[in-house]
CSV table of C-alpha atoms in Angstrom, one decimal:
chain,number,residue,atom,x,y,z
H,1,MET,CA,-48.7,15.0,5.1
H,2,SER,CA,-46.1,12.3,4.1
H,3,PHE,CA,-42.9,12.1,6.1
H,4,VAL,CA,-40.1,10.3,4.1
H,5,MET,CA,-37.0,8.9,5.6
H,6,PRO,CA,-34.1,6.9,4.0
H,7,VAL,CA,-32.7,4.5,6.6
H,8,LEU,CA,-29.4,2.6,6.7
H,9,ASN,CA,-27.7,1.2,9.8
H,10,GLU,CA,-29.5,3.6,12.2
H,11,HIS,CA,-30.5,1.2,14.9
H,12,ALA,CA,-29.2,3.5,17.6
H,13,TYR,CA,-31.2,6.5,16.3
H,14,LEU,CA,-34.2,5.2,14.3
H,15,GLU,CA,-36.7,4.8,17.2
H,16,HIS,CA,-36.1,8.3,18.5
H,17,ALA,CA,-36.4,9.8,15.0
H,18,VAL,CA,-39.7,7.9,14.4
H,19,GLU,CA,-41.1,8.9,17.7
H,20,SER,CA,-40.4,12.6,16.9
H,21,VAL,CA,-42.3,12.2,13.7
H,22,LEU,CA,-45.3,10.4,15.1
H,23,ALA,CA,-45.6,12.9,17.9
H,24,GLN,CA,-46.3,15.8,15.4
H,25,ASP,CA,-49.7,17.3,15.9
H,26,VAL,CA,-51.3,18.5,12.7
H,27,ASP,CA,-54.9,18.7,11.4
H,28,VAL,CA,-54.2,16.6,8.3
H,29,PRO,CA,-53.7,12.8,7.8
H,30,THR,CA,-50.1,11.7,8.1
H,31,GLU,CA,-47.9,8.8,7.2
H,32,LEU,CA,-44.2,7.9,7.6
H,33,VAL,CA,-42.6,6.1,4.7
H,34,LEU,CA,-39.2,4.5,5.6
H,35,ALA,CA,-37.0,3.6,2.7
H,36,LEU,CA,-34.9,0.7,4.0
H,37,GLY,CA,-31.4,0.1,2.8
H,38,PRO,CA,-29.5,-3.2,3.4
H,39,SER,CA,-28.6,-2.6,7.0
H,40,THR,CA,-26.3,-4.9,9.0
H,41,ASP,CA,-27.1,-3.7,12.5
H,42,GLY,CA,-30.7,-4.8,13.0
H,43,THR,CA,-32.2,-1.6,11.7
H,44,THR,CA,-34.5,-3.4,9.2
H,45,GLU,CA,-35.9,-5.7,12.0
H,46,LEU,CA,-36.5,-2.7,14.2
H,47,ALA,CA,-38.3,-0.8,11.4
H,48,GLN,CA,-40.5,-3.8,10.9
H,49,ARG,CA,-41.4,-3.9,14.6
H,50,LEU,CA,-42.2,-0.2,14.6
H,51,ALA,CA,-44.4,-0.6,11.6
H,52,GLU,CA,-46.4,-3.4,13.3
H,53,THR,CA,-47.2,-1.0,16.2
H,54,ASP,CA,-48.5,2.0,14.1
H,55,GLU,CA,-50.4,1.8,10.9
H,56,ARG,CA,-49.0,5.2,9.8
H,57,ILE,CA,-45.6,3.6,9.3
H,58,ARG,CA,-45.0,2.2,5.8
H,59,LEU,CA,-41.9,0.4,4.5
H,60,VAL,CA,-40.3,0.5,1.0
H,61,GLY,CA,-37.0,-1.0,-0.1
H,62,ASN,CA,-33.9,0.9,-1.1
H,63,PRO,CA,-31.5,-1.9,-2.1
H,64,ALA,CA,-29.1,0.5,-3.7
H,65,ALA,CA,-28.6,2.2,-0.3
H,66,HIS,CA,-28.3,5.6,-1.9
H,67,ILE,CA,-30.1,8.5,-0.2
H,68,PRO,CA,-31.8,10.1,-3.3
H,69,VAL,CA,-32.9,6.7,-4.5
H,70,GLY,CA,-34.5,6.0,-1.1
H,71,LEU,CA,-36.1,9.4,-1.0
H,72,ASN,CA,-37.6,9.0,-4.4
H,73,ALA,CA,-38.9,5.5,-3.6
H,74,ALA,CA,-40.5,6.9,-0.5
H,75,ILE,CA,-42.0,9.9,-2.3
H,76,ARG,CA,-43.4,7.7,-5.0
H,77,ALA,CA,-45.0,5.5,-2.4
H,78,SER,CA,-46.5,8.4,-0.5
H,79,ARG,CA,-50.1,9.5,-0.7
H,80,TYR,CA,-50.3,13.1,0.5
H,81,ALA,CA,-49.8,16.6,-0.9
H,82,THR,CA,-47.0,17.7,1.4
H,83,ILE,CA,-43.7,15.9,1.6
H,84,VAL,CA,-41.6,16.2,4.7
H,85,ARG,CA,-38.0,14.9,4.5
H,86,VAL,CA,-36.7,13.4,7.7
H,87,ASP,CA,-33.3,12.1,8.5
H,88,ALA,CA,-32.9,9.0,10.7
H,89,HIS,CA,-30.0,10.8,12.5
H,90,SER,CA,-32.3,13.6,13.5
H,91,GLU,CA,-35.4,14.4,15.7
H,92,LEU,CA,-38.1,16.9,14.8
H,93,SER,CA,-38.9,19.5,17.5
H,94,PRO,CA,-42.5,19.6,18.8
H,95,GLY,CA,-44.8,21.6,16.5
H,96,TYR,CA,-42.3,21.3,13.6
H,97,ALA,CA,-44.8,20.0,11.1
H,98,ALA,CA,-47.7,22.4,12.0
H,99,ARG,CA,-45.3,25.4,11.9
H,100,ALA,CA,-43.9,24.3,8.5
H,101,LEU,CA,-47.4,24.0,7.0
H,102,ALA,CA,-48.3,27.4,8.2
H,103,THR,CA,-45.0,28.9,6.8
H,104,LEU,CA,-45.6,27.2,3.4
H,105,GLU,CA,-49.0,28.9,3.2
H,106,ARG,CA,-47.9,32.2,4.6
H,107,THR,CA,-44.9,32.6,2.3
H,108,ALA,CA,-46.4,30.8,-0.8
H,109,SER,CA,-43.2,28.8,-0.9
H,110,ALA,CA,-42.5,25.5,-2.5
H,111,ASN,CA,-40.0,24.3,0.1
H,112,VAL,CA,-39.5,25.4,3.7
H,113,GLY,CA,-36.6,24.5,6.0
H,114,GLY,CA,-35.3,25.5,9.4
H,115,VAL,CA,-32.3,25.2,11.7
H,116,MET,CA,-30.2,22.1,12.0
H,117,HIS,CA,-29.3,22.1,15.7
H,118,ALA,CA,-26.6,19.6,16.4
H,119,GLU,CA,-26.4,17.8,19.8
H,120,GLY,CA,-23.9,15.4,21.3
H,121,ARG,CA,-23.6,13.0,24.2
H,122,THR,CA,-19.9,12.1,24.4
H,123,PRO,CA,-17.1,14.7,24.5
H,124,PHE,CA,-16.2,13.9,20.9
H,125,GLN,CA,-19.8,14.2,19.7
H,126,LYS,CA,-20.4,17.4,21.7
H,127,SER,CA,-17.3,18.9,20.1
H,128,VAL,CA,-18.6,18.0,16.6
H,129,ALA,CA,-22.0,19.3,17.4
H,130,ARG,CA,-20.6,22.7,18.6
H,131,LEU,CA,-18.7,23.1,15.4
H,132,TYR,CA,-21.8,22.1,13.3
H,133,ASN,CA,-23.6,24.9,15.0
H,134,SER,CA,-20.8,27.4,14.4
H,135,PRO,CA,-20.1,29.3,11.1
H,136,VAL,CA,-16.4,28.4,11.6
H,137,GLY,CA,-17.2,24.7,11.3
H,138,LEU,CA,-19.6,24.4,8.3
H,139,GLY,CA,-19.3,27.8,6.6
H,140,GLY,CA,-22.2,29.8,7.8
H,141,GLY,CA,-25.2,28.4,5.9
H,142,ALA,CA,-28.5,29.8,7.1
H,143,TYR,CA,-29.7,26.5,8.6
H,144,HIS,CA,-26.6,26.3,10.9
H,145,GLY,CA,-27.9,29.0,13.2
H,146,SER,CA,-29.2,32.1,11.3
H,147,SER,CA,-32.0,34.0,13.0
H,148,GLN,CA,-33.1,35.9,9.9
H,149,GLU,CA,-36.2,34.5,8.1
H,150,GLY,CA,-36.3,34.8,4.4
H,151,GLU,CA,-35.7,33.3,1.0
H,152,ALA,CA,-32.8,30.8,0.9
H,153,GLU,CA,-30.5,28.9,-1.5
H,154,SER,CA,-31.5,25.6,0.0
H,155,ALA,CA,-33.4,24.1,2.9
H,156,TYR,CA,-32.3,21.6,5.5
H,157,LEU,CA,-34.4,18.4,5.1
H,158,GLY,CA,-37.3,20.4,3.7
H,159,VAL,CA,-41.1,20.5,3.8
H,160,MET,CA,-42.1,20.5,0.2
H,161,ARG,CA,-45.2,20.8,-2.0
H,162,ARG,CA,-45.7,17.5,-3.8
H,163,GLN,CA,-47.1,19.4,-6.9
H,164,VAL,CA,-43.8,21.2,-7.3
H,165,LEU,CA,-41.8,18.0,-6.9
H,166,ASP,CA,-43.9,16.5,-9.7
H,167,GLU,CA,-43.3,19.6,-11.8
H,168,VAL,CA,-39.5,19.8,-11.5
H,169,GLY,CA,-38.8,16.1,-11.0
H,170,LEU,CA,-37.7,14.3,-7.9
H,171,PHE,CA,-34.2,14.0,-6.5
H,172,ASP,CA,-31.4,13.4,-9.0
H,173,GLU,CA,-30.4,9.9,-8.3
H,174,THR,CA,-27.0,10.4,-9.9
H,175,ILE,CA,-26.0,12.8,-7.0
H,176,ARG,CA,-25.2,10.8,-3.8
H,177,ARG,CA,-24.5,13.9,-1.6
H,178,GLY,CA,-25.8,17.5,-1.9
H,179,GLU,CA,-28.9,16.2,-3.6
H,180,ASP,CA,-31.1,18.6,-1.6
H,181,TRP,CA,-29.1,21.6,-2.9
H,182,GLU,CA,-29.5,20.5,-6.5
H,183,LEU,CA,-33.2,19.9,-6.1
H,184,ASN,CA,-33.7,23.3,-4.6
H,185,LEU,CA,-31.7,24.9,-7.4
H,186,ARG,CA,-34.2,23.4,-9.9
H,187,ILE,CA,-37.1,24.6,-7.7
H,188,ARG,CA,-35.8,28.1,-7.8
H,189,GLN,CA,-35.0,28.0,-11.5
H,190,ALA,CA,-38.6,27.0,-12.1
H,191,GLY,CA,-39.7,30.2,-10.4
H,192,HIS,CA,-40.7,28.9,-7.0
H,193,ARG,CA,-39.5,30.0,-3.6
H,194,VAL,CA,-37.3,28.2,-1.1
H,195,TRP,CA,-37.8,29.6,2.4
H,196,PHE,CA,-35.8,29.6,5.7
H,197,ASP,CA,-37.8,29.8,8.9
H,198,PRO,CA,-35.5,29.9,12.1
H,199,ASP,CA,-38.5,28.9,14.3
H,200,LEU,CA,-38.3,25.4,12.7
H,201,SER,CA,-35.8,23.3,14.5
H,202,VAL,CA,-34.4,19.8,14.0
H,203,THR,CA,-32.0,18.1,16.3
H,204,TYR,CA,-29.2,16.4,14.5
H,205,TRP,CA,-26.8,13.8,16.0
H,206,PRO,CA,-23.3,13.9,14.4
H,207,ARG,CA,-21.1,10.9,13.8
H,208,GLU,CA,-19.8,9.2,16.9
H,209,SER,CA,-16.1,8.6,16.0
H,210,TRP,CA,-13.3,10.5,14.4
H,211,THR,CA,-12.9,8.0,11.5
H,212,ARG,CA,-16.6,8.1,10.6
H,213,LEU,CA,-16.5,11.9,10.7
H,214,ALA,CA,-13.5,12.0,8.4
H,215,ARG,CA,-15.2,9.6,5.9
H,216,GLN,CA,-18.5,11.5,6.0
H,217,PHE,CA,-16.8,14.9,5.3
H,218,ARG,CA,-14.5,13.4,2.5
H,219,ALA,CA,-17.6,12.0,0.7
H,220,THR,CA,-19.6,15.2,1.2
H,221,GLY,CA,-16.6,17.3,-0.2
H,222,ALA,CA,-16.3,15.0,-3.2
H,223,TRP,CA,-19.9,15.5,-4.1
H,224,ARG,CA,-19.7,19.2,-3.7
H,225,GLY,CA,-16.7,19.1,-6.1
H,226,GLU,CA,-19.0,17.2,-8.5
H,227,LEU,CA,-21.6,19.8,-8.1
H,228,VAL,CA,-19.1,22.5,-9.0
H,229,ARG,CA,-18.2,20.5,-12.1
H,230,ARG,CA,-21.8,20.4,-13.1
H,231,PHE,CA,-23.0,23.9,-12.0
H,232,GLY,CA,-19.9,26.0,-11.6
H,233,ARG,CA,-20.4,29.4,-9.8
H,234,ARG,CA,-23.9,28.6,-8.8
H,235,ASN,CA,-22.1,27.1,-5.8
H,236,GLY,CA,-21.4,29.7,-3.0
H,237,LEU,CA,-17.8,31.0,-2.4
H,238,ARG,CA,-17.8,29.4,1.1
H,239,TYR,CA,-17.4,26.0,-0.5
H,240,PHE,CA,-14.0,26.9,-1.8
H,241,ALA,CA,-12.4,27.7,1.6
H,242,PRO,CA,-11.6,24.1,2.7
H,243,PRO,CA,-9.9,23.2,-0.6
H,244,ALA,CA,-7.9,26.4,-0.4
H,245,LEU,CA,-6.7,25.3,3.1
H,246,VAL,CA,-5.6,21.9,1.6
H,247,LEU,CA,-3.7,23.6,-1.2
H,248,VAL,CA,-1.9,25.9,1.3
H,249,ALA,CA,-1.0,22.9,3.5
H,250,ALA,CA,0.4,21.1,0.5
H,251,LEU,CA,2.4,24.1,-0.6
H,252,ALA,CA,3.8,24.3,3.0
H,253,LEU,CA,5.1,20.7,2.8
H,254,VAL,CA,6.7,21.4,-0.6
H,255,LEU,CA,8.2,24.6,0.6
H,256,GLY,CA,9.6,23.0,3.7
H,257,ALA,CA,11.2,20.2,1.7
H,258,LEU,CA,12.8,22.8,-0.7
H,259,GLN,CA,14.1,24.8,2.3
H,260,LEU,CA,15.6,21.7,3.9
H,261,ALA,CA,17.3,20.8,0.6
H,262,GLY,CA,18.6,24.3,0.3
H,263,VAL,CA,17.5,24.7,-3.4
H,264,ILE,CA,15.9,28.1,-3.0
H,265,THR,CA,17.5,31.4,-2.1
H,266,VAL,CA,17.1,33.1,1.3
H,267,THR,CA,15.1,35.9,-0.2
H,268,VAL,CA,12.7,33.6,-2.1
H,269,SER,CA,12.5,31.4,1.0
H,270,TRP,CA,11.6,34.4,3.2
H,271,VAL,CA,8.9,35.7,0.9
H,272,ALA,CA,7.4,32.2,0.4
H,273,SER,CA,7.4,31.6,4.1
H,274,ILE,CA,5.3,34.7,4.7
H,275,LEU,CA,2.8,33.8,1.9
H,276,VAL,CA,2.5,30.1,2.8
H,277,TYR,CA,3.3,29.7,6.5
H,278,GLY,CA,1.5,32.9,7.4
H,279,PRO,CA,-2.0,31.7,6.5
H,280,LEU,CA,-1.4,28.3,8.1
H,281,ALA,CA,-0.3,30.1,11.3
H,282,LEU,CA,-3.5,32.1,11.3
H,283,TYR,CA,-5.5,29.0,10.8
H,284,VAL,CA,-3.8,27.3,13.8
H,285,LEU,CA,-4.6,30.3,15.9
H,286,LEU,CA,-8.2,30.1,14.7
H,287,VAL,CA,-8.5,26.5,15.7
H,288,MET,CA,-6.9,27.2,19.1
H,289,GLY,CA,-9.2,30.2,19.6
H,290,VAL,CA,-12.3,28.1,18.9
H,291,ALA,CA,-11.2,25.4,21.2
H,292,LEU,CA,-10.5,27.8,24.1
H,293,ALA,CA,-13.5,30.1,23.5
H,294,PRO,CA,-16.4,30.2,26.1
H,295,GLY,CA,-18.9,27.4,25.7
H,296,GLY,CA,-16.2,25.0,24.5
H,297,GLY,CA,-17.1,22.4,27.2
H,298,GLY,CA,-14.8,20.4,29.4
H,299,ALA,CA,-11.1,19.7,28.8
H,300,ARG,CA,-11.8,16.5,26.8
H,301,GLN,CA,-14.2,18.3,24.5
H,302,ARG,CA,-11.8,21.2,24.0
H,303,LEU,CA,-9.0,18.8,23.1
H,304,TRP,CA,-11.2,17.0,20.6
H,305,THR,CA,-12.0,20.4,19.0
H,306,LEU,CA,-8.3,20.8,18.2
H,307,LEU,CA,-8.5,17.6,16.1
H,308,VAL,CA,-12.1,17.8,14.9
H,309,LEU,CA,-12.1,21.2,13.3
H,310,PRO,CA,-9.1,20.6,11.0
H,311,THR,CA,-10.4,17.1,10.3
H,312,MET,CA,-13.7,18.5,9.1
H,313,HIS,CA,-12.0,21.2,6.9
H,314,LEU,CA,-9.2,19.0,5.5
H,315,SER,CA,-11.3,15.9,4.8
H,316,TRP,CA,-13.9,18.0,3.1
H,317,GLY,CA,-11.3,19.9,1.1
H,318,ILE,CA,-9.4,16.8,0.0
H,319,GLY,CA,-12.7,15.3,-1.1
H,320,PHE,CA,-13.7,18.5,-2.9
H,321,LEU,CA,-10.4,18.6,-4.9
H,322,GLY,CA,-10.9,15.0,-6.0
H,323,GLY,CA,-14.5,15.7,-7.0
H,324,VAL,CA,-13.5,18.7,-9.1
H,325,LEU,CA,-10.6,17.0,-10.8
H,326,ARG,CA,-12.0,13.6,-11.6
H,327,GLY,CA,-15.7,13.7,-10.5
H,328,ALA,CA,-17.2,12.1,-7.4
H,329,ARG,CA,-17.9,8.9,-9.5
H,330,ASP,CA,-19.1,6.2,-7.1
H,331,THR,CA,-18.0,7.9,-3.9
H,332,VAL,CA,-20.3,6.9,-1.0
H,333,ASP,CA,-20.5,8.0,2.6
H,334,ALA,CA,-18.7,5.0,4.2
H,335,SER,CA,-19.4,6.4,7.7
H,336,ARG,CA,-23.0,5.0,7.4
H,337,LEU,CA,-21.7,1.4,6.9
H,338,GLY,CA,-21.2,-1.1,9.6
H,339,THR,CA,-22.5,0.9,12.6
H,340,ARG,CA,-22.8,-0.8,16.0
H,341,ASN,CA,-26.1,-1.9,17.5
H,342,THR,CA,-25.9,0.4,20.5
H,343,PRO,CA,-29.2,2.1,21.6
H,344,LEU,CA,-29.2,5.6,22.9
H,345,PRO,CA,-30.4,6.5,26.3
């Protein structure tokens, strides 16, 4: 079993992620292949020290620093029949690998994934994590909290049969975000099964600051827009909600300017206000309801929710519209650049 992990500026998270991989108890040989990007926070040196302490850890280079390039380099360097994608910002639950292997065999699937359970330490990160775990935050994909096992559109991270990867090709290196969705599309088009198992759980640590979160979501939205350009309606309808919100907000600004200038009639203004301001008012109520709902944490976490939820939706929507109109081009997730060297407790 080969665990593959692209790594860039993850000094604060890498050791925890590696420990969760090496602690997996399975009855087959294992290895962990780290694809190292050009980190600036000491991540490369940490990875080298970890590799010196355990012969199961192997290192390959990823000078381009792009996730699919790193994944492909790690997969090509791997030796075993099962590929387990791991994120340096995540930690596998105990028994994850053994359960995934059993599910692969039981369901005759090509790729198996489970639940991405976000966690946080600061009030800001806890607010983001709560929204990650909520269908209101990220649109209700199965891996954000569904309890229903079955065939799926995609899989979070994924435990994959190497034979199927060789058959359909590895990750598309022209796609910087959403590369897992596109790979799973090819797997399904080739007649193989992608499976969701809610008993598989991965802890995910969201971005630690508002600016990094906004950058991450804008980049992710841009690449989803690119995927819509390439694959059209194969993308689910839920992906179109954030850009719709952006368009309504833009219309509200235009309508407000026209009303202030007095260039539209009272009747037109009244009807337009209902059609434009109405949905925005409902969205504001939704955000406030989420912030005040039970389980929202302390006062600081609830206040952050009032900012974080629209930031996630608007940043993603703005990126999506840009990706649809002009393509994602060279958009990168700038939130992964220049992180601080601050270890976690």
